[in-house]
Amino acid sequence: MLIKTQLFEILLDWNYWDKEFPKTTPRKSYEKQIERLSQTDEVVVIKGVRRCGKSTLLVNEMKRLVASGVAKERLLFVNFEDVRLIGHLGVELLGLIKDTYMEFVNPQDKPYIFLDEVQNIEHWEKWVNMEYELKKSHIYVTGSNSSMLSSEIGTALGGRYVSVDVYPLSFKEFLLFKGVEIKNRMELVSQKNLLNREFRAFISEGGFPKSIEYSHDKLMQKELIEGYFNSILLKDIVARFKLKNFKTLEDLSASILSNTATYHTINKLKNTFSISYDMARDYMEYFEKAYMILAINKFDYSLKKQQANARKYYSIDLGLSNLLRVPNVKTKGHDLESVVLLELLRRGYKVYYHKTKGDLECDFVVEKNREIVELIQVTVTLQNEKTRKRELAPFSKVTDELNLKDVKMTVLCEDSSEVLDSGVEVVNVLEWLVMG
């Protein structure tokens, strides 16, 4: 076990008691959520794929607290990815960290404790629950595996936590990280060429915050994203679920990520990869738990029927997708669809797809507050007549089959925005992403 002086040296490296906070780029929508949830005095859980910016959001929250008058000495940050903690990652470490902090720093009021990548500590939730129940600390935790919520927090903390889902950068955030801010429609028009160029970069590079620093060094950027891919597989899946068949896991993940916005059934995957049904089912579940992929169901008013249909799977980040793709494959339509899905999730919508009885597909059925509020089609352009018919035909069929009244119908594409005679709104996807 580490002794307190050794542990305090580690804590000094990660905390800002005697030094300035690092320069960071704000992510205002998440920061507002975190600030609002912190007022509840519940445990604040920040979850999302590895390297999507959760740690930086903790730093930004600490900055906000200090700006509001909280003394730096009341803030304790612990990164459980620190290699010096390996071999000591038991629940007793949490108690030792708190004791060391209280002894060496001696905060004068109730501390704020930030536990980063806390899923590395087995049974961490029991310690957090104790701190919560005794009202000893304000607690924030981050994690890169959703099972930390569904099983661990759900059981131990019950309703004592509030959570924020964090995704890689949106296109609007991608622009801000590059110093570009579009404030109105005039700028949207005047900066059209810049926006088109940056959107191509966004589709190619993805939205991991750190990767933007290497936009001008593609080799370094590729190595960085490849490192993320391997870390997700090895740390958040192989190590966590004690898996041995790494090659199959790698092949399956590469296939799903590179073919984003694609339907799959477990039986289909079982046959394609010559593995058992249970292995295919479990591996897909692990990918979702690690936030490597997202899945949406076919909409049906029967939950049982929703579960019986094929699910549609999306990559969490197009940088990962492009890392794993073979050259010269045309994927722009699927990539646009992935960008739109992630943006809808960021905006707090629940999302499904739908196929009519005549096999016409609607890309997204969008739900808010248990009400279907919009049907969305995503395509590169409607200029081709065949494409135009294919994209517009599902709207009337879906509204009839699902008995929808006055639902908004939207096509997101690269064409100019307009309203069609049918009432369908054609919206330029960059306008929707930047001004929405």
Tab-separated table of C-alpha atoms in Angstrom:
chain	number	residue	atom	x	y	z
A	1	MET	CA	0.000	0.000	0.000
A	2	LEU	CA	1.167	3.516	-0.744
A	3	ILE	CA	2.167	5.632	2.231
A	4	LYS	CA	0.642	9.080	2.639
A	5	THR	CA	3.737	11.044	1.606
A	6	GLN	CA	3.961	9.073	-1.673
A	7	LEU	CA	0.265	9.557	-2.305
A	8	PHE	CA	0.432	13.281	-1.596
A	9	GLU	CA	3.207	13.665	-4.188
A	10	ILE	CA	0.851	12.106	-6.754
A	11	LEU	CA	-2.021	14.359	-5.660
A	12	LEU	CA	0.205	17.432	-5.944
A	13	ASP	CA	0.828	16.626	-9.607
A	14	TRP	CA	-2.882	16.541	-10.430
A	15	ASN	CA	-4.232	19.366	-8.286
A	16	TYR	CA	-4.105	23.153	-8.493
A	17	TRP	CA	-3.722	24.168	-4.854
A	18	ASP	CA	-0.464	26.001	-5.578
A	19	LYS	CA	-0.618	26.538	-9.344
A	20	GLU	CA	-2.755	28.022	-12.085
A	21	PHE	CA	-5.447	26.050	-13.895
A	22	PRO	CA	-4.488	25.015	-17.433
A	23	LYS	CA	-5.923	26.850	-20.406
A	24	THR	CA	-8.990	25.009	-21.696
A	25	THR	CA	-11.657	25.585	-24.331
A	26	PRO	CA	-15.193	25.922	-22.902
A	27	ARG	CA	-17.914	23.428	-23.843
A	28	LYS	CA	-20.776	25.585	-22.664
A	29	SER	CA	-23.709	23.225	-23.164
A	30	TYR	CA	-22.117	20.535	-20.986
A	31	GLU	CA	-20.838	23.044	-18.454
A	32	LYS	CA	-24.325	24.479	-17.995
A	33	GLN	CA	-25.695	20.974	-17.452
A	34	ILE	CA	-23.007	20.166	-14.894
A	35	GLU	CA	-23.535	23.470	-13.059
A	36	ARG	CA	-27.290	22.899	-12.944
A	37	LEU	CA	-26.927	19.318	-11.710
A	38	SER	CA	-24.362	20.311	-9.089
A	39	GLN	CA	-27.057	22.408	-7.393
A	40	THR	CA	-28.971	19.213	-6.553
A	41	ASP	CA	-26.229	18.125	-4.130
A	42	GLU	CA	-26.415	14.623	-5.614
A	43	VAL	CA	-23.396	12.711	-6.964
A	44	VAL	CA	-22.674	14.124	-10.448
A	45	VAL	CA	-21.733	11.377	-12.928
A	46	ILE	CA	-20.096	12.366	-16.229
A	47	LYS	CA	-19.908	9.491	-18.697
A	48	GLY	CA	-18.777	8.972	-22.258
A	49	VAL	CA	-16.218	7.346	-24.516
A	50	ARG	CA	-12.576	7.509	-23.499
A	51	ARG	CA	-10.811	10.770	-24.496
A	52	CYS	CA	-13.998	12.687	-25.357
A	53	GLY	CA	-13.156	15.474	-22.898
A	54	LYS	CA	-14.632	14.390	-19.560
A	55	SER	CA	-11.506	15.282	-17.544
A	56	THR	CA	-11.403	18.755	-19.063
A	57	LEU	CA	-15.035	19.274	-18.079
A	58	LEU	CA	-14.045	18.493	-14.490
A	59	VAL	CA	-11.275	21.111	-14.703
A	60	ASN	CA	-13.745	23.626	-16.145
A	61	GLU	CA	-16.142	22.912	-13.286
A	62	MET	CA	-13.323	23.483	-10.790
A	63	LYS	CA	-12.584	26.809	-12.497
A	64	ARG	CA	-16.248	27.779	-12.154
A	65	LEU	CA	-16.279	26.895	-8.466
A	66	VAL	CA	-13.144	28.952	-7.770
A	67	ALA	CA	-14.595	31.879	-9.739
A	68	SER	CA	-17.705	31.654	-7.534
A	69	GLY	CA	-15.595	31.975	-4.385
A	70	VAL	CA	-14.708	28.369	-3.485
A	71	ALA	CA	-11.141	28.087	-2.172
A	72	LYS	CA	-8.812	25.933	-4.281
A	73	GLU	CA	-7.936	23.960	-1.138
A	74	ARG	CA	-11.494	22.608	-1.119
A	75	LEU	CA	-10.975	20.908	-4.510
A	76	LEU	CA	-9.495	17.398	-4.757
A	77	PHE	CA	-8.891	15.856	-8.190
A	78	VAL	CA	-7.800	12.213	-8.593
A	79	ASN	CA	-6.968	10.556	-11.924
A	80	PHE	CA	-7.233	6.779	-11.590
A	81	GLU	CA	-5.402	6.279	-14.894
A	82	ASP	CA	-2.147	7.408	-13.220
A	83	VAL	CA	0.326	4.534	-13.615
A	84	ARG	CA	1.665	5.168	-10.100
A	85	LEU	CA	-1.671	3.993	-8.712
A	86	ILE	CA	-1.621	0.674	-10.586
A	87	GLY	CA	-1.438	-2.168	-8.096
A	88	HIS	CA	-3.201	-0.101	-5.462
A	89	LEU	CA	-6.627	0.278	-7.082
A	90	GLY	CA	-8.765	-1.121	-4.271
A	91	VAL	CA	-11.627	0.654	-2.564
A	92	GLU	CA	-9.373	1.257	0.453
A	93	LEU	CA	-7.314	3.619	-1.744
A	94	LEU	CA	-10.243	6.047	-1.802
A	95	GLY	CA	-10.244	6.300	1.966
A	96	LEU	CA	-6.481	6.755	2.037
A	97	ILE	CA	-6.668	9.502	-0.596
A	98	LYS	CA	-9.313	11.373	1.391
A	99	ASP	CA	-7.354	11.002	4.651
A	100	THR	CA	-4.117	12.169	2.985
A	101	TYR	CA	-5.854	15.173	1.454
A	102	MET	CA	-7.522	16.165	4.738
A	103	GLU	CA	-4.242	15.845	6.650
A	104	PHE	CA	-1.917	17.610	4.210
A	105	VAL	CA	-4.244	20.241	2.694
A	106	ASN	CA	-6.679	20.699	5.600
A	107	PRO	CA	-9.613	22.326	3.751
A	108	GLN	CA	-11.665	24.656	5.914
A	109	ASP	CA	-15.056	23.599	4.568
A	110	LYS	CA	-16.833	20.673	2.881
A	111	PRO	CA	-14.587	19.545	-0.013
A	112	TYR	CA	-15.412	18.950	-3.651
A	113	ILE	CA	-13.967	15.594	-4.763
A	114	PHE	CA	-13.447	14.828	-8.464
A	115	LEU	CA	-12.823	11.137	-9.248
A	116	ASP	CA	-11.684	10.704	-12.859
A	117	GLU	CA	-12.093	7.303	-14.606
A	118	VAL	CA	-13.420	5.890	-11.359
A	119	GLN	CA	-14.439	2.561	-12.905
A	120	ASN	CA	-10.811	1.483	-12.387
A	121	ILE	CA	-11.593	1.121	-8.652
A	122	GLU	CA	-13.570	-1.992	-7.825
A	123	HIS	CA	-16.497	-1.263	-5.475
A	124	TRP	CA	-15.858	2.479	-5.689
A	125	GLU	CA	-19.590	3.087	-5.510
A	126	LYS	CA	-19.746	1.837	-1.925
A	127	TRP	CA	-17.240	4.464	-0.793
A	128	VAL	CA	-19.014	7.191	-2.771
A	129	ASN	CA	-22.336	6.144	-1.251
A	130	MET	CA	-20.850	6.439	2.251
A	131	GLU	CA	-19.489	9.928	1.520
A	132	TYR	CA	-22.863	10.924	0.128
A	133	GLU	CA	-24.893	9.543	3.017
A	134	LEU	CA	-22.655	11.197	5.626
A	135	LYS	CA	-22.703	14.447	3.598
A	136	LYS	CA	-18.942	14.703	3.929
A	137	SER	CA	-18.173	15.812	0.360
A	138	HIS	CA	-19.557	17.112	-2.904
A	139	ILE	CA	-18.704	14.368	-5.398
A	140	TYR	CA	-18.183	14.278	-9.171
A	141	VAL	CA	-17.149	11.109	-10.995
A	142	THR	CA	-16.328	10.295	-14.606
A	143	GLY	CA	-16.306	6.927	-16.311
A	144	SER	CA	-15.781	5.370	-19.735
A	145	ASN	CA	-18.064	2.391	-19.309
A	146	SER	CA	-21.842	2.607	-19.072
A	147	SER	CA	-22.057	-0.546	-16.963
A	148	MET	CA	-20.687	1.549	-14.113
A	149	LEU	CA	-24.147	3.112	-14.111
A	150	SER	CA	-26.491	0.308	-14.992
A	151	SER	CA	-25.230	-2.171	-12.435
A	152	GLU	CA	-22.890	-0.502	-9.960
A	153	ILE	CA	-24.286	2.976	-9.335
A	154	GLY	CA	-27.836	1.865	-9.978
A	155	THR	CA	-27.641	-0.660	-7.161
A	156	ALA	CA	-25.484	1.200	-4.666
A	157	LEU	CA	-26.627	4.779	-5.142
A	158	GLY	CA	-30.207	4.286	-6.272
A	159	GLY	CA	-31.619	7.723	-7.009
A	160	ARG	CA	-28.722	9.579	-5.414
A	161	TYR	CA	-26.944	10.552	-8.611
A	162	VAL	CA	-27.497	12.741	-11.642
A	163	SER	CA	-25.689	12.137	-14.908
A	164	VAL	CA	-24.410	13.847	-18.041
A	165	ASP	CA	-23.658	12.011	-21.296
A	166	VAL	CA	-20.624	13.512	-23.041
A	167	TYR	CA	-19.830	12.924	-26.714
A	168	PRO	CA	-16.879	13.843	-28.907
A	169	LEU	CA	-16.968	17.395	-30.246
A	170	SER	CA	-19.953	18.554	-32.266
A	171	PHE	CA	-19.171	20.438	-35.475
A	172	LYS	CA	-19.939	23.719	-33.703
A	173	GLU	CA	-17.470	22.797	-30.936
A	174	PHE	CA	-14.947	21.592	-33.536
A	175	LEU	CA	-15.032	25.078	-35.051
A	176	LEU	CA	-14.663	26.766	-31.640
A	177	PHE	CA	-11.637	24.593	-30.846
A	178	LYS	CA	-10.132	25.961	-34.066
A	179	GLY	CA	-10.985	29.536	-33.140
A	180	VAL	CA	-13.979	29.872	-35.483
A	181	GLU	CA	-17.330	31.105	-34.155
A	182	ILE	CA	-20.377	31.695	-36.360
A	183	LYS	CA	-22.666	34.142	-34.562
A	184	ASN	CA	-25.371	34.834	-37.142
A	185	ARG	CA	-26.681	33.927	-40.589
A	186	MET	CA	-24.678	36.667	-42.254
A	187	GLU	CA	-21.467	35.037	-41.012
A	188	LEU	CA	-22.850	31.657	-42.036
A	189	VAL	CA	-23.054	32.916	-45.621
A	190	SER	CA	-19.827	34.925	-45.652
A	191	GLN	CA	-17.828	32.045	-44.150
A	192	LYS	CA	-19.360	29.423	-46.454
A	193	ASN	CA	-16.073	28.295	-48.023
A	194	LEU	CA	-14.366	28.028	-44.637
A	195	LEU	CA	-17.291	26.056	-43.203
A	196	ASN	CA	-17.310	23.615	-46.118
A	197	ARG	CA	-13.559	23.081	-45.755
A	198	GLU	CA	-13.765	22.561	-41.999
A	199	PHE	CA	-16.735	20.229	-42.340
A	200	ARG	CA	-14.710	18.023	-44.681
A	201	ALA	CA	-11.985	17.986	-42.020
A	202	PHE	CA	-14.551	17.173	-39.321
A	203	ILE	CA	-15.946	14.244	-41.321
A	204	SER	CA	-12.391	12.967	-41.870
A	205	GLU	CA	-10.791	13.609	-38.479
A	206	GLY	CA	-13.717	13.188	-36.103
A	207	GLY	CA	-14.254	15.049	-32.864
A	208	PHE	CA	-11.794	13.818	-30.249
A	209	PRO	CA	-10.572	17.123	-28.742
A	210	LYS	CA	-6.880	16.228	-28.625
A	211	SER	CA	-6.786	15.142	-32.268
A	212	ILE	CA	-7.502	18.723	-33.390
A	213	GLU	CA	-4.039	19.686	-32.155
A	214	TYR	CA	-2.609	17.395	-34.840
A	215	SER	CA	-4.746	18.565	-37.761
A	216	HIS	CA	-1.590	19.571	-39.627
A	217	ASP	CA	0.284	16.347	-38.811
A	218	LYS	CA	-1.850	13.528	-40.192
A	219	LEU	CA	0.597	10.800	-39.164
A	220	MET	CA	0.576	11.917	-35.526
A	221	GLN	CA	-3.190	12.340	-35.646
A	222	LYS	CA	-3.619	8.807	-36.985
A	223	GLU	CA	-1.335	7.403	-34.279
A	224	LEU	CA	-3.287	9.268	-31.607
A	225	ILE	CA	-6.659	7.931	-32.782
A	226	GLU	CA	-5.201	4.439	-33.179
A	227	GLY	CA	-4.066	4.684	-29.558
A	228	TYR	CA	-7.598	5.620	-28.527
A	229	PHE	CA	-9.019	2.637	-30.409
A	230	ASN	CA	-6.611	0.228	-28.723
A	231	SER	CA	-7.167	1.765	-25.286
A	232	ILE	CA	-10.930	1.409	-25.577
A	233	LEU	CA	-10.604	-2.228	-26.597
A	234	LEU	CA	-7.922	-3.189	-24.093
A	235	LYS	CA	-8.832	-1.115	-21.029
A	236	ASP	CA	-12.596	-0.691	-21.284
A	237	ILE	CA	-13.483	-4.066	-22.793
A	238	VAL	CA	-10.761	-6.764	-22.623
A	239	ALA	CA	-9.557	-5.935	-19.104
A	240	ARG	CA	-12.980	-5.113	-17.715
A	241	PHE	CA	-14.750	-8.206	-19.050
A	242	LYS	CA	-11.701	-10.507	-18.862
A	243	LEU	CA	-11.797	-11.490	-22.544
A	244	LYS	CA	-9.290	-13.706	-24.352
A	245	ASN	CA	-10.382	-13.735	-27.992
A	246	PHE	CA	-8.880	-10.354	-28.887
A	247	LYS	CA	-8.615	-10.952	-32.645
A	248	THR	CA	-12.345	-11.583	-33.054
A	249	LEU	CA	-13.130	-8.594	-30.842
A	250	GLU	CA	-10.852	-6.380	-32.938
A	251	ASP	CA	-12.252	-7.618	-36.256
A	252	LEU	CA	-15.866	-7.187	-35.172
A	253	SER	CA	-15.278	-3.692	-33.786
A	254	ALA	CA	-13.437	-2.635	-36.951
A	255	SER	CA	-16.323	-3.865	-39.095
A	256	ILE	CA	-18.984	-2.036	-37.077
A	257	LEU	CA	-17.019	1.209	-36.797
A	258	SER	CA	-15.987	1.372	-40.450
A	259	ASN	CA	-19.540	0.608	-41.645
A	260	THR	CA	-21.371	3.200	-39.580
A	261	ALA	CA	-25.142	3.660	-39.975
A	262	THR	CA	-25.701	-0.003	-40.849
A	263	TYR	CA	-28.325	-2.555	-39.777
A	264	HIS	CA	-27.180	-5.675	-37.958
A	265	THR	CA	-28.759	-8.603	-36.204
A	266	ILE	CA	-26.894	-10.863	-33.810
A	267	ASN	CA	-27.569	-13.829	-36.086
A	268	LYS	CA	-26.057	-12.005	-39.053
A	269	LEU	CA	-22.934	-11.126	-37.072
A	270	LYS	CA	-22.676	-14.684	-35.752
A	271	ASN	CA	-22.627	-16.057	-39.289
A	272	THR	CA	-20.338	-13.373	-40.729
A	273	PHE	CA	-17.638	-13.866	-38.096
A	274	SER	CA	-18.184	-17.610	-37.497
A	275	ILE	CA	-18.698	-17.157	-33.768
A	276	SER	CA	-21.389	-18.233	-31.344
A	277	TYR	CA	-24.600	-16.286	-30.900
A	278	ASP	CA	-23.676	-15.557	-27.282
A	279	MET	CA	-20.253	-14.199	-28.240
A	280	ALA	CA	-21.709	-11.935	-30.942
A	281	ARG	CA	-24.373	-10.639	-28.554
A	282	ASP	CA	-21.910	-10.081	-25.703
A	283	TYR	CA	-19.279	-8.341	-27.834
A	284	MET	CA	-21.821	-5.910	-29.256
A	285	GLU	CA	-23.018	-5.180	-25.735
A	286	TYR	CA	-19.430	-4.524	-24.637
A	287	PHE	CA	-18.888	-2.074	-27.509
A	288	GLU	CA	-21.989	-0.164	-26.459
A	289	LYS	CA	-20.983	-0.149	-22.798
A	290	ALA	CA	-17.603	1.318	-23.747
A	291	TYR	CA	-19.413	4.003	-25.820
A	292	MET	CA	-17.519	2.821	-28.902
A	293	ILE	CA	-20.753	2.415	-30.843
A	294	LEU	CA	-24.321	3.691	-30.580
A	295	ALA	CA	-27.411	1.681	-31.461
A	296	ILE	CA	-30.970	2.728	-32.251
A	297	ASN	CA	-34.082	0.576	-32.467
A	298	LYS	CA	-36.820	0.503	-35.056
A	299	PHE	CA	-39.711	2.534	-33.694
A	300	ASP	CA	-42.769	0.589	-32.671
A	301	TYR	CA	-45.462	1.304	-30.122
A	302	SER	CA	-44.748	-2.202	-28.785
A	303	LEU	CA	-41.484	-2.404	-26.832
A	304	LYS	CA	-41.393	-6.143	-27.484
A	305	LYS	CA	-41.470	-5.561	-31.254
A	306	GLN	CA	-38.786	-2.882	-30.940
A	307	GLN	CA	-36.454	-5.436	-29.396
A	308	ALA	CA	-37.241	-8.075	-32.028
A	309	ASN	CA	-36.173	-5.968	-35.031
A	310	ALA	CA	-32.676	-5.334	-36.351
A	311	ARG	CA	-30.849	-2.478	-34.678
A	312	LYS	CA	-28.955	0.204	-36.542
A	313	TYR	CA	-25.392	0.813	-35.352
A	314	TYR	CA	-23.298	3.966	-35.546
A	315	SER	CA	-19.690	4.798	-34.790
A	316	ILE	CA	-19.143	7.123	-31.828
A	317	ASP	CA	-16.598	9.069	-33.885
A	318	LEU	CA	-15.757	9.270	-37.585
A	319	GLY	CA	-12.066	9.568	-36.796
A	320	LEU	CA	-12.246	5.983	-35.512
A	321	SER	CA	-14.269	4.934	-38.563
A	322	ASN	CA	-11.786	6.390	-41.043
A	323	LEU	CA	-8.864	4.827	-39.194
A	324	LEU	CA	-10.293	1.390	-39.941
A	325	ARG	CA	-11.643	1.841	-43.474
A	326	VAL	CA	-10.139	0.573	-46.697
A	327	PRO	CA	-9.223	3.359	-49.166
A	328	ASN	CA	-11.615	4.920	-51.695
A	329	VAL	CA	-14.850	3.598	-50.198
A	330	LYS	CA	-17.661	6.144	-50.609
A	331	THR	CA	-19.290	6.657	-47.214
A	332	LYS	CA	-20.423	10.289	-47.209
A	333	GLY	CA	-24.138	9.550	-46.869
A	334	HIS	CA	-23.591	7.235	-43.907
A	335	ASP	CA	-21.131	9.678	-42.351
A	336	LEU	CA	-23.646	12.531	-42.583
A	337	GLU	CA	-26.234	10.306	-40.948
A	338	SER	CA	-23.808	9.549	-38.090
A	339	VAL	CA	-23.107	13.261	-37.559
A	340	VAL	CA	-26.845	13.990	-37.387
A	341	LEU	CA	-27.556	11.165	-34.928
A	342	LEU	CA	-24.846	12.339	-32.535
A	343	GLU	CA	-26.129	15.907	-32.727
A	344	LEU	CA	-29.697	14.788	-31.955
A	345	LEU	CA	-28.433	12.894	-28.912
A	346	ARG	CA	-26.441	15.929	-27.748
A	347	ARG	CA	-29.625	17.984	-27.993
A	348	GLY	CA	-31.390	15.564	-25.682
A	349	TYR	CA	-33.629	13.677	-28.097
A	350	LYS	CA	-34.424	9.982	-28.076
A	351	VAL	CA	-33.951	8.576	-31.575
A	352	TYR	CA	-35.275	5.605	-33.572
A	353	TYR	CA	-35.388	4.588	-37.211
A	354	HIS	CA	-38.483	3.254	-38.982
A	355	LYS	CA	-39.235	1.020	-41.931
A	356	THR	CA	-42.730	0.966	-43.384
A	357	LYS	CA	-44.616	-2.148	-44.409
A	358	GLY	CA	-43.520	-1.393	-47.965
A	359	ASP	CA	-39.877	-1.285	-46.792
A	360	LEU	CA	-39.521	2.480	-47.117
A	361	GLU	CA	-36.972	3.762	-44.618
A	362	CYS	CA	-37.104	6.872	-42.456
A	363	ASP	CA	-33.654	7.562	-41.049
A	364	PHE	CA	-34.753	9.103	-37.766
A	365	VAL	CA	-37.948	9.182	-35.746
A	366	VAL	CA	-37.252	11.820	-33.104
A	367	GLU	CA	-38.871	11.739	-29.675
A	368	LYS	CA	-38.938	14.388	-26.944
A	369	ASN	CA	-40.837	14.040	-23.665
A	370	ARG	CA	-42.506	10.824	-24.879
A	371	GLU	CA	-43.871	12.479	-28.012
A	372	ILE	CA	-42.702	12.037	-31.600
A	373	VAL	CA	-41.807	15.552	-32.684
A	374	GLU	CA	-39.966	15.106	-35.980
A	375	LEU	CA	-39.168	12.742	-38.843
A	376	ILE	CA	-35.742	13.263	-40.414
A	377	GLN	CA	-34.160	12.048	-43.622
A	378	VAL	CA	-30.439	12.540	-44.215
A	379	THR	CA	-28.887	12.580	-47.681
A	380	VAL	CA	-26.052	14.342	-49.460
A	381	THR	CA	-28.336	16.039	-52.004
A	382	LEU	CA	-31.869	15.988	-53.416
A	383	GLN	CA	-30.754	17.194	-56.850
A	384	ASN	CA	-30.981	13.695	-58.313
A	385	GLU	CA	-34.641	12.888	-59.047
A	386	LYS	CA	-34.329	9.249	-58.034
A	387	THR	CA	-32.791	10.231	-54.703
A	388	ARG	CA	-35.421	12.902	-54.210
A	389	LYS	CA	-38.260	10.394	-54.598
A	390	ARG	CA	-36.538	7.875	-52.324
A	391	GLU	CA	-35.991	10.397	-49.531
A	392	LEU	CA	-39.406	12.074	-49.654
A	393	ALA	CA	-41.625	9.004	-50.170
A	394	PRO	CA	-41.370	7.632	-46.590
A	395	PHE	CA	-42.816	10.719	-44.885
A	396	SER	CA	-46.468	10.171	-45.767
A	397	LYS	CA	-46.239	6.410	-45.210
A	398	VAL	CA	-44.610	6.780	-41.786
A	399	THR	CA	-47.088	9.411	-40.616
A	400	ASP	CA	-49.969	7.120	-41.673
A	401	GLU	CA	-48.546	3.949	-40.110
A	402	LEU	CA	-47.623	5.654	-36.827
A	403	ASN	CA	-50.788	7.795	-36.822
A	404	LEU	CA	-48.852	11.044	-36.464
A	405	LYS	CA	-50.539	14.435	-36.627
A	406	ASP	CA	-48.766	17.705	-37.415
A	407	VAL	CA	-45.309	16.160	-37.042
A	408	LYS	CA	-42.367	18.124	-38.422
A	409	MET	CA	-40.764	16.548	-41.518
A	410	THR	CA	-37.176	17.472	-42.375
A	411	VAL	CA	-34.554	16.534	-44.941
A	412	LEU	CA	-31.002	17.415	-43.897
A	413	CYS	CA	-28.597	17.668	-46.825
A	414	GLU	CA	-25.961	19.883	-48.424
A	415	ASP	CA	-28.499	21.703	-50.627
A	416	SER	CA	-29.843	25.185	-49.851
A	417	SER	CA	-32.678	25.374	-47.331
A	418	GLU	CA	-36.258	25.562	-48.623
A	419	VAL	CA	-39.791	24.491	-47.748
A	420	LEU	CA	-41.432	22.143	-50.261
A	421	ASP	CA	-45.099	22.286	-51.263
A	422	SER	CA	-45.691	19.111	-49.246
A	423	GLY	CA	-44.612	20.942	-46.091
A	424	VAL	CA	-41.311	19.069	-45.872
A	425	GLU	CA	-38.466	21.361	-44.802
A	426	VAL	CA	-35.193	20.923	-46.661
A	427	VAL	CA	-32.475	22.238	-44.334
A	428	ASN	CA	-28.812	22.687	-45.141
A	429	VAL	CA	-26.976	20.387	-42.745
A	430	LEU	CA	-24.237	22.918	-41.937
A	431	GLU	CA	-26.860	25.525	-41.086
A	432	TRP	CA	-28.628	22.987	-38.867
A	433	LEU	CA	-25.382	22.032	-37.088
A	434	VAL	CA	-24.011	25.540	-36.601
A	435	MET	CA	-27.159	27.591	-35.980
A	436	GLY	CA	-29.275	24.955	-34.229
